[in-house]
XYZ file of C-alpha atoms in Angstrom:
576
model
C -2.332 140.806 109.619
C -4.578 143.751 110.607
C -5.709 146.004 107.517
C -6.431 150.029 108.508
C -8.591 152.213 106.746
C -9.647 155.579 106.666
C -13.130 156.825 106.521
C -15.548 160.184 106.976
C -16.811 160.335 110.188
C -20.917 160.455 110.192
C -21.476 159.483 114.187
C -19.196 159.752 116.796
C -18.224 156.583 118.586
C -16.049 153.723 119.160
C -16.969 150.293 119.008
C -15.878 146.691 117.757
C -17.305 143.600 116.655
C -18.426 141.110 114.258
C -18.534 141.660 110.694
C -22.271 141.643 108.804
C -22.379 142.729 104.960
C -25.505 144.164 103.871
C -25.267 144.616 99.903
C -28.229 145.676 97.887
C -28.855 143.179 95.188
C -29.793 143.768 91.822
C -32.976 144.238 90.754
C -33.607 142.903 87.690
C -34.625 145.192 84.510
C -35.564 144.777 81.550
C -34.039 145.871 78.883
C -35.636 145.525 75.745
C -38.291 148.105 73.691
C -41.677 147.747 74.556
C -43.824 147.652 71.114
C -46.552 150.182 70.592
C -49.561 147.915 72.610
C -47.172 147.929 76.140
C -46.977 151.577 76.151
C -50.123 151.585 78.109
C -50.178 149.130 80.396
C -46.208 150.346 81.551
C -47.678 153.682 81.941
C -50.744 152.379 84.234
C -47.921 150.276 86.242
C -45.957 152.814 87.675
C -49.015 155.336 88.090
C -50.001 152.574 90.190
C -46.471 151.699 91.680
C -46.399 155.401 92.832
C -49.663 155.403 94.131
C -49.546 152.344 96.568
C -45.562 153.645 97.560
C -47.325 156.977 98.323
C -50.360 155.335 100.669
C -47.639 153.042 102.237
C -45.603 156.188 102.947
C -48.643 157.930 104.623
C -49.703 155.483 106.584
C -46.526 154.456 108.510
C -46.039 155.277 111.689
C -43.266 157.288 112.833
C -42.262 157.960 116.060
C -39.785 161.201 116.626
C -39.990 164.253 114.500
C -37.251 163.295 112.503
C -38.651 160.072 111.191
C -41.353 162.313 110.544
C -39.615 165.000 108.695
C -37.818 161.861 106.343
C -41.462 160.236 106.010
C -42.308 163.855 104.608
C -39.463 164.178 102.324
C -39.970 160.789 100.250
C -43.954 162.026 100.336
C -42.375 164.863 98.232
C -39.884 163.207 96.573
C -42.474 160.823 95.370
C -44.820 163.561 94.533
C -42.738 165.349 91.791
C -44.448 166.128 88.876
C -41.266 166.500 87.414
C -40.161 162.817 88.652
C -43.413 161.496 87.311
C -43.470 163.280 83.989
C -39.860 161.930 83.114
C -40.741 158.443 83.977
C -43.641 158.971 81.703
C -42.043 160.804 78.548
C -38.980 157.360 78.698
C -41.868 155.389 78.263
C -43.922 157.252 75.741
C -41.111 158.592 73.518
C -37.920 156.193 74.391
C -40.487 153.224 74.570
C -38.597 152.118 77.853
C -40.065 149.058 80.182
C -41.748 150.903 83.482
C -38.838 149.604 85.999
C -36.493 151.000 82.848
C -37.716 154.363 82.649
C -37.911 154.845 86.349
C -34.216 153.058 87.120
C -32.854 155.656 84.139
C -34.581 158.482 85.687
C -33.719 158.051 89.224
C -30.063 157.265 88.371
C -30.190 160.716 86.319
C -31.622 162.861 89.235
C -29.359 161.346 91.795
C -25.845 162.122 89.459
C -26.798 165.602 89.141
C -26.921 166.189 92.796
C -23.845 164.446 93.111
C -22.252 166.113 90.920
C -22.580 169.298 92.879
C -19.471 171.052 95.036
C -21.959 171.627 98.100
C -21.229 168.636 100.420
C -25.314 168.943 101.689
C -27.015 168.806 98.132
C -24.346 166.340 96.792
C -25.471 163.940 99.658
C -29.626 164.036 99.099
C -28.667 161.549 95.725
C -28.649 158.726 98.058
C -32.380 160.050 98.590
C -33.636 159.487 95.256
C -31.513 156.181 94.870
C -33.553 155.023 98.148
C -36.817 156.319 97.007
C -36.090 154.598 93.456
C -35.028 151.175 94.709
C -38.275 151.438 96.931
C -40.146 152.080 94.066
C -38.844 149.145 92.049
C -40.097 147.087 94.325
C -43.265 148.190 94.550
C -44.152 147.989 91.331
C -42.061 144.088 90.632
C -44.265 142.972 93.288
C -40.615 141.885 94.986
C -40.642 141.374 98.760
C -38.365 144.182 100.665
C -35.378 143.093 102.332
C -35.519 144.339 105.648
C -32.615 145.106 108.592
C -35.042 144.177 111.628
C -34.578 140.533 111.522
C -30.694 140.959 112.503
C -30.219 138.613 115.974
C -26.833 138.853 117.281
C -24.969 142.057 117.598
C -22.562 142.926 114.611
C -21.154 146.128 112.931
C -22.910 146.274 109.558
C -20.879 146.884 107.056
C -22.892 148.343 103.490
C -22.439 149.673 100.594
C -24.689 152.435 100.526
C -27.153 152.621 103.635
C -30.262 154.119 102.589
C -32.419 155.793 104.857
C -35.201 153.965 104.942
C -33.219 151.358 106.180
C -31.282 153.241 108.715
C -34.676 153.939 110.436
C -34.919 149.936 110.761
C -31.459 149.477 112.559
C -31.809 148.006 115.840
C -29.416 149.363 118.556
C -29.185 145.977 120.806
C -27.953 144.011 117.854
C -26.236 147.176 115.451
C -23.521 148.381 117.500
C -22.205 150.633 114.218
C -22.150 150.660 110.763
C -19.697 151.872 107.826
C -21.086 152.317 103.932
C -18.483 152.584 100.704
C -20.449 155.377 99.657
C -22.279 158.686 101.744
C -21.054 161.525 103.810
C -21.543 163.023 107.174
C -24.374 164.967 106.074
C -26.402 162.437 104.644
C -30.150 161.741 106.003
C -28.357 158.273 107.117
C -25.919 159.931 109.296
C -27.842 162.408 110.607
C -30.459 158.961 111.502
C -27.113 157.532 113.301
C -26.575 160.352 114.870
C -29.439 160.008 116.145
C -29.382 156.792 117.443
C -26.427 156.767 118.820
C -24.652 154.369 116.748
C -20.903 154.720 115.454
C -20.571 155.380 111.736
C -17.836 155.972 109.494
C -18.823 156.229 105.685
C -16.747 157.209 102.401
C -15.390 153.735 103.120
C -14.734 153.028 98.894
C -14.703 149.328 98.507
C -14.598 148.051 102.193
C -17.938 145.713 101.874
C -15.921 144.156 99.235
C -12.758 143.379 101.277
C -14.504 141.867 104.471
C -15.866 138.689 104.980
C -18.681 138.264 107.382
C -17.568 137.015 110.296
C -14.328 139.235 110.573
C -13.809 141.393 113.579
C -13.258 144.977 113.002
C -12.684 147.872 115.490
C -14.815 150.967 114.328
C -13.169 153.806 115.772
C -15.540 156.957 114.540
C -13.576 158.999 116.827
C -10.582 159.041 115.015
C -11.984 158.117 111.140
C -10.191 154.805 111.229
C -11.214 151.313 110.621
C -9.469 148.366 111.910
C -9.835 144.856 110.507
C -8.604 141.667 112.390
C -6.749 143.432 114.880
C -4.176 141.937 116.822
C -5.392 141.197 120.438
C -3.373 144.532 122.340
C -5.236 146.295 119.684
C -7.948 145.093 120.713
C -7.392 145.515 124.503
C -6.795 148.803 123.494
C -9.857 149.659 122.112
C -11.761 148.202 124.727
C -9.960 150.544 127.945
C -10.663 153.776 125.347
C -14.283 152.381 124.969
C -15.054 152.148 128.462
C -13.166 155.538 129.078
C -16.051 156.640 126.128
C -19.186 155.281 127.505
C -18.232 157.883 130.672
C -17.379 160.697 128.409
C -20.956 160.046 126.626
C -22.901 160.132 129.445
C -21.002 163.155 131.119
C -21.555 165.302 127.518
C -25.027 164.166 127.242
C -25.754 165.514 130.768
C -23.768 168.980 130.012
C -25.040 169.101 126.170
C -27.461 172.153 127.462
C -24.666 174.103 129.435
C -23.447 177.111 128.134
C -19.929 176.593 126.369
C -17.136 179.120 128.857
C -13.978 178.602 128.821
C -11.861 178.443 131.878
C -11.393 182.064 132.354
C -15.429 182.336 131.440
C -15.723 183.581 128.226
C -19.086 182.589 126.209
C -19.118 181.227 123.198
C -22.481 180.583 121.542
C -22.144 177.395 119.383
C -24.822 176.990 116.607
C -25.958 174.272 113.989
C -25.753 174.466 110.851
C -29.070 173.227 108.989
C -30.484 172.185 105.553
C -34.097 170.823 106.773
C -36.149 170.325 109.942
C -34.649 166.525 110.012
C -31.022 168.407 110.789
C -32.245 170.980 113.217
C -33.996 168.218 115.366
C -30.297 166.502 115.858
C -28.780 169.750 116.412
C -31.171 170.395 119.183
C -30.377 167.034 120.478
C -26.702 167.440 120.574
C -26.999 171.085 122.555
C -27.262 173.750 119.996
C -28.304 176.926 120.703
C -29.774 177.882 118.178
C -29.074 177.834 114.704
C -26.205 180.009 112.931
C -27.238 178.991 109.504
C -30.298 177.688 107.680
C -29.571 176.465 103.790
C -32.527 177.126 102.356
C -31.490 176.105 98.942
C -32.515 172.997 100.114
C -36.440 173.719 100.039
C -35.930 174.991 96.338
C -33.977 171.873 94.961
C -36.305 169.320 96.749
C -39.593 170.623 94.904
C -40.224 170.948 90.731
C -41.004 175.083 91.221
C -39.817 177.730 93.478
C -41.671 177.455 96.746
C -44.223 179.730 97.573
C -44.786 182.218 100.407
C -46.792 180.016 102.392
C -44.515 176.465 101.639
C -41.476 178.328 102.891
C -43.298 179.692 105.992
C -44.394 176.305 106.998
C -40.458 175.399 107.143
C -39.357 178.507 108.385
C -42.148 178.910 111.221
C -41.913 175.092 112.275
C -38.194 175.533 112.857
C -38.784 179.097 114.654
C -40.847 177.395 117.004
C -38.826 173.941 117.935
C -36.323 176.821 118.851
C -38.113 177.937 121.685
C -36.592 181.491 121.331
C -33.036 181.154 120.605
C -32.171 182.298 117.283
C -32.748 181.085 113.843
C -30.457 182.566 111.212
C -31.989 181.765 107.410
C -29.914 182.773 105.478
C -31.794 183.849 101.838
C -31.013 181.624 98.596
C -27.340 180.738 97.566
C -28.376 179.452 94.549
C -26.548 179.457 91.102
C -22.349 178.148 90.815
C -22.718 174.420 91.219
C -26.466 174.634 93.031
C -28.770 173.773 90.227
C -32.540 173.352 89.649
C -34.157 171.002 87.947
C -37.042 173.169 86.895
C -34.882 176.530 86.126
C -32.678 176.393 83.367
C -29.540 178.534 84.911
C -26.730 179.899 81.624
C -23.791 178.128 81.255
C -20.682 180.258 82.460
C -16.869 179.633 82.358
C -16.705 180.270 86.030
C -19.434 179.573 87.912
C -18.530 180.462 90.951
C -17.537 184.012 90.413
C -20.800 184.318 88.409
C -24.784 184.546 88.527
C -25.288 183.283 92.213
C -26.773 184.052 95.464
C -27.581 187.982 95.476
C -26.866 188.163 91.920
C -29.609 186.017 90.956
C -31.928 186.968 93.547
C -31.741 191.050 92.180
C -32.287 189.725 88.895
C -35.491 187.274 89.733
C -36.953 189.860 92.088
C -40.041 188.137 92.743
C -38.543 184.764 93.596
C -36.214 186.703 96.491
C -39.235 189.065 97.236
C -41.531 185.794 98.003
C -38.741 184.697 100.400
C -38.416 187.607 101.736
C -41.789 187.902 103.183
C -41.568 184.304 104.268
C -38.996 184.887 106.189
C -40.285 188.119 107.546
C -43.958 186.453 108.353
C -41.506 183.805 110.291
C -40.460 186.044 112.493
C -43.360 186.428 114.615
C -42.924 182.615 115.665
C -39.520 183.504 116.973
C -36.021 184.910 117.423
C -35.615 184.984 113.631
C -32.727 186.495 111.760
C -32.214 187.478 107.901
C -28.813 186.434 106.407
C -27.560 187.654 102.892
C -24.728 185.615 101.056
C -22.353 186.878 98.881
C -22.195 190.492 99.849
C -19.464 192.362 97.587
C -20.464 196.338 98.429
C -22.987 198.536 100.550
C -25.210 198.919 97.490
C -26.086 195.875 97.374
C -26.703 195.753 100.916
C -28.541 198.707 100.728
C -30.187 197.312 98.171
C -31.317 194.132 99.754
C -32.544 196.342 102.840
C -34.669 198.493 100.970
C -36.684 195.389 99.378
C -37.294 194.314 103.140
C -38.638 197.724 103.991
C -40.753 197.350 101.128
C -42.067 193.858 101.949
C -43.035 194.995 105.557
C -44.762 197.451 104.211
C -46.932 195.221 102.056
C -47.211 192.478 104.693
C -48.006 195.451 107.282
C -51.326 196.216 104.787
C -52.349 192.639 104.347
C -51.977 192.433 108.244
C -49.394 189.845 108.573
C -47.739 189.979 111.585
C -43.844 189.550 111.630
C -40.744 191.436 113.649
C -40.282 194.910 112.244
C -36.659 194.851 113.797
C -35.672 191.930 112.289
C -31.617 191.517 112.452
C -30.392 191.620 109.047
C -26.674 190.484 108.550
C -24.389 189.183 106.381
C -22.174 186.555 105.148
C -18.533 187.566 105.423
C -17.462 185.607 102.314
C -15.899 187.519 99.730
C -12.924 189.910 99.432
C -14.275 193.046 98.632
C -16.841 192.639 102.018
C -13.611 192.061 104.430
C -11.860 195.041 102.614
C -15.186 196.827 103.429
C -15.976 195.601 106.954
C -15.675 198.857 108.772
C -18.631 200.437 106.554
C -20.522 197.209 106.432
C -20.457 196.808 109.744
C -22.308 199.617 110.665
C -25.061 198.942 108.130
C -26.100 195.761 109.553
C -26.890 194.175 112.720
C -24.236 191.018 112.277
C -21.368 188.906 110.279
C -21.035 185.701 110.130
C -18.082 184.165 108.252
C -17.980 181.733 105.697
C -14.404 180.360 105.522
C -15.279 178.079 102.937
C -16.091 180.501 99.755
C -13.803 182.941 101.486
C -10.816 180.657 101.300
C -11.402 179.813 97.950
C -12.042 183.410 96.759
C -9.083 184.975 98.877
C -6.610 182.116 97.496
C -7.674 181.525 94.255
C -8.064 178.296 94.605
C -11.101 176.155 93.594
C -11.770 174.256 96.657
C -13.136 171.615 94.706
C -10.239 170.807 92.288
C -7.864 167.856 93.854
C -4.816 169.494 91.977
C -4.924 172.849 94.061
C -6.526 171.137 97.183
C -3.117 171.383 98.823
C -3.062 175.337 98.449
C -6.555 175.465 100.038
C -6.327 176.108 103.404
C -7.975 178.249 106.309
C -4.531 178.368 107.897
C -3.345 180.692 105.287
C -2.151 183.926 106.917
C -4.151 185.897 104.640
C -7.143 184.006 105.705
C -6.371 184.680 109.229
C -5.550 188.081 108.984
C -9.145 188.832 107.230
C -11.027 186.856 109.710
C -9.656 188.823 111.971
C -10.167 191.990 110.516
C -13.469 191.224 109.929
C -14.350 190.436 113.695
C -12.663 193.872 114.898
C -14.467 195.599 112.478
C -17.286 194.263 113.790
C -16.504 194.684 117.361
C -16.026 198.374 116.458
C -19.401 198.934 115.289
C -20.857 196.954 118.362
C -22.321 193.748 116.434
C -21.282 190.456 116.883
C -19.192 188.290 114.134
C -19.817 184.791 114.040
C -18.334 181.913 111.650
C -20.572 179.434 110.010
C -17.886 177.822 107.483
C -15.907 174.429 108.054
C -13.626 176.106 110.088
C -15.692 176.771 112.905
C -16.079 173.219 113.502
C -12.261 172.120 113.254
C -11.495 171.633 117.090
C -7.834 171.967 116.351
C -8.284 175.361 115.525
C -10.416 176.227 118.357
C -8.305 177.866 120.738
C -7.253 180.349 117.642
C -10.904 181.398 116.273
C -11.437 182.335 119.581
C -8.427 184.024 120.379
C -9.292 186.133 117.167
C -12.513 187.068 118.548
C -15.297 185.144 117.056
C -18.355 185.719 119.059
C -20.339 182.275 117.923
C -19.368 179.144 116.106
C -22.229 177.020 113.851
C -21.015 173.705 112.844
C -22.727 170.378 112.218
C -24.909 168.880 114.660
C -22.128 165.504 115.471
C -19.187 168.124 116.256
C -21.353 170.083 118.820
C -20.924 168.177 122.136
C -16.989 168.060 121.335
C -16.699 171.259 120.322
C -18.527 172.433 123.700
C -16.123 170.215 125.659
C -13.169 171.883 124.356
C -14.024 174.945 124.962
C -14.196 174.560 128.749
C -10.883 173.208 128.426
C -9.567 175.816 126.834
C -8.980 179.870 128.069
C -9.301 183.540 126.462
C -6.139 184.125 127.625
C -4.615 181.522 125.610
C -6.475 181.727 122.382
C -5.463 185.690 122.178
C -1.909 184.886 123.024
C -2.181 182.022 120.063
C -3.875 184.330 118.164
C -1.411 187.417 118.139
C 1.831 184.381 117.670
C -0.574 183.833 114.273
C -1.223 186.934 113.122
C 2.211 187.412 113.102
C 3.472 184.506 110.900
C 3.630 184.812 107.046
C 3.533 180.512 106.075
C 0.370 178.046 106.409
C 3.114 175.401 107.933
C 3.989 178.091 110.661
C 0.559 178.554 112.080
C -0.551 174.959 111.680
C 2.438 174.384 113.664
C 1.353 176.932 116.064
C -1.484 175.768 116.454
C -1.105 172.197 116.832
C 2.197 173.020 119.739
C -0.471 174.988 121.524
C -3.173 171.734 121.313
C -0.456 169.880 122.906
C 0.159 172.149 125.162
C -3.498 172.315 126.434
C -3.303 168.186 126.505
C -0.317 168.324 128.763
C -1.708 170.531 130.953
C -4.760 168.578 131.167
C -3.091 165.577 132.286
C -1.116 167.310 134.721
């Protein structure tokens, strides 16, 4: 009897075939205390482990930017002092084995990202588990299993795909792949994405329920798995595949069209980015431009706070792949459950409400000062805007503004060249900033809102706790109503309001975010071509009139239900 299962989509696609398990096996570690005389010799082991890993890194050839930007990352990965230090002090203090010290250390690192909220950060632990089991086998001397050997097409089916080995997949003989563990913004994904290749992940103990040799329908369209389908399933899947392979080819030729709806209305739809590696896919799948750059990203991959010059690198390289649409950076969200490993943040009660983003930056001027002029010096490689998070009041603002004046200034005497108009906006994201829009508004030169923090905040409702999960929702009229506020008050001052949260990228609610009036949508690189499609399905006319039914409702069940009679409708009249 078929089985069905449910997993996170990380690459669009449909596709079915033969079952192959990949599983990682163990490595084996030892386990006992090394006496006094081993100390040594484990210490000159993994010096030299990380040495050859590090020539082996350099010296293999890549062939698109984002291989390159991944061989980069494990170069700095590999390169942490921090990393390196640790490994040392398990085996000088803790008088832990080499592979020990290094397997403990490694398993640390990649918890604590894990164990963070922010679905980006949370996903680079599969980094350091790759870079660690890498590692290992450098310095056991063990041979590397490898994915390029594979000789008849099959859907792999993993329980973590690292990406190092995603990079190996072959597309003749990998038609998709699913992993127990990962998410859709994993390096992995984002390599799948890539490629081309269907991938659903988040699939909890799937490599342990299939045999290889079963046939399983990978549906990455619709997050479902099928295994041993019954053959009308299966005839099924392949008249919607077929019907797929044209859609593919027709989105991949209109992936650098503007997105109008049917009454031609523009909407500019963005990518949301953490790295270089993530803009390159976004530029692949049509974005243009991007309507958010995480930079927290550069900070947590490093064992110090970057300096002027290594965030300028980033920051010019991705100005210039743009080719003059816009870059948004948006300055450091750090603090609530963002972490460093080389800054020792307080503990508080509530993090979220508490020392993050702004907050932290005003209080460690010099760390937001250096980014400041990074970001500023990056702006004479491009269309480069300045985005500050967690706004709560027009001092702060003001605040924030006057520091940029002041780093022109000093740029302007060291004769740096950068944009003295730089756009400076902000993230719409907290109560007190919506209740303030009209003033705000005038005082910068854009919004863009973040749905996620301003959910939580507006609702109360941690959007990480499973017990209130069900209270968390964008749908909520009061969420609508401030969106909505916010983009008039916008409007009004005659700047545009953008979203960059989750929302923006649920094409359910499409047809109602722009019926409210948001001017630009930045979602995650595997949404974009969909989201474009659907747009020039979709008309002004009948977002405003979904819109205004909305605004008008006082229950989360009434406008999901709105929204989802109005889908259909569109559907219907599509077929028509």
């Amino acid at each position: 009897m078929a089985k069905r299962m449910r997993g996170i989509i990380a690459s669009y696609g449909l596709t079915m075939g033969i079952v192959k398990r990949w599983l990682h096996e163990d490595i084996p570690i030892r386990t006992d205390w090394l006496r006094d005389e081993e100390v040594a010799g484990e210490l000159k082991a993994i010096d030299a482990a990380f040495s050859r890993y590090r020539e082996k890194l350099s010296a293999k050839e890549v062939t698109s930017p984002l291989m390159q930007s991944l061989r980069e990352a494990h170069i700095e990965l590999i390169s942490d002092p921090f990393l390196i230090d640790s490994v040392h002090k398990r085996i000088q203090e803790e008088k832990m084995s080499a592979d020990r010290a290094l397997d403990t250390t490694i398993r640390i690192m990649a918890a604590q990202l894990e164990a963070l909220e922010d679905p980006y950060l949370r996903e680079r632990g599969t980094d350091y588990r790759d870079m660690g089991r890498s590692l290992l086998y450098e310095l056991k001397g063990l041979p590397v299993p490898r994915l390029d050997h594979l000789s008849s097409p099959c859907i792999l089916v993993t329980e973590e795909l690292a990406p190092s080995e995603a990079t190996e997949l072959d597309k003749a003989n990998v038609l998709g792949f699913t992993s127990d563990r990962g998410g859709a913004t994993s390096h992995t994904s984002i390599i799948a994405q890539t490629l081309g290749i269907p991938a659903l992940v988040g699939m909890k103990r799937l490599s342990r329920e299939v045999n290889d040799g079963d046939f399983i329908i990978l549906d990455a369209e619709n997050g479902e798995l099928i295994i041993n389908p019954d053959v009308d399933t299966i005839q099924e899947a392949r008249q919607k595949m077929e019907v797929g392979r044209a859609e593919t080819v027709r989105l991949s030729l209109e992936k650098a069209e503007k997105a109008v709806t049917a009454d031609g209305h523009v909407v500019d739809v963005m990518v949301n980015i953490g790295g270089l590696d993530d803009l390159t896919v976004g530029i692949l799948a049509g974005a243009e431009g991007v309507g958010l750059f995480r930079t927290e990203m550069l900070y947590m991959e490093l064992d110090h706070f970057p300096t002027e010059d290594e965030q300028l690198a980033v920051y010019r390289q991705a100005a210039e792949a743009l080719q003059g649409n816009v870059l948004t950076i948006r300055t450091l969200d750090i603090g609530g459950d963002k972490r460093l490993p080389y800054y020792a943040f307080p503990r508080e009660a509530n993090p979220f409400l508490g020392w993050r983003a702004l907050r932290f930056c005003f209080d460690e001027e010099i760390i937001f000062r250096t980014q400041l002029r990074a970001i500023l010096r990056a702006s004479a490689y491009g269309n480069v805007r300045l985005m500050l998070p967690m706004v709560v009041g027009l001092d702060e603002l003001a605040r924030a503004k006057r520091m940029i004046e002041e780093e022109k200034e000093k740029l302007a005497e060291r004769g740096r060249a950068f944009n003295p108009s730089i756009p400076v906006g902000i993230m719409l994201e907290t109560p007190a900033a919506v209740m303030l829009a009209e003033e705000l508004a005038h005082a910068c030169d854009f919004f863009s809102i973040g749905t996620n923090d301003l959910t939580q905040y507006i609702l109360a409702t941690d959007r990480g706790n499973n017990r209130v999960a069900g209270l968390h929702s964008p749908y909520h009229p009061a969420v609508i109503r401030a969106i909505k506020q916010g983009v008039d008050a916008a409007h009004r001052a005659g700047i545009s309001c953008g979203m960059c949260g989750g929302f923006a990228g649920n094409l359910r609610a499409l047809p109602l975010l722009i019926g409210l009036g948001v001017d630009a949508l930045s979602v995650p690189a595997s949404v974009i071509p969909k989201l474009k499609e659907k747009i020039r399905h979709i008309t002004l006319k009948e977002g405003r009139r979904l819109a205004k039914q909305a605004l008008g409702l006082s229950a989360t069940a009434e406008i999901m239900q709105a929204v989802i009679s109005q889908e259909q409708d569109i559907r219907q009249k599509g077929e028509s």
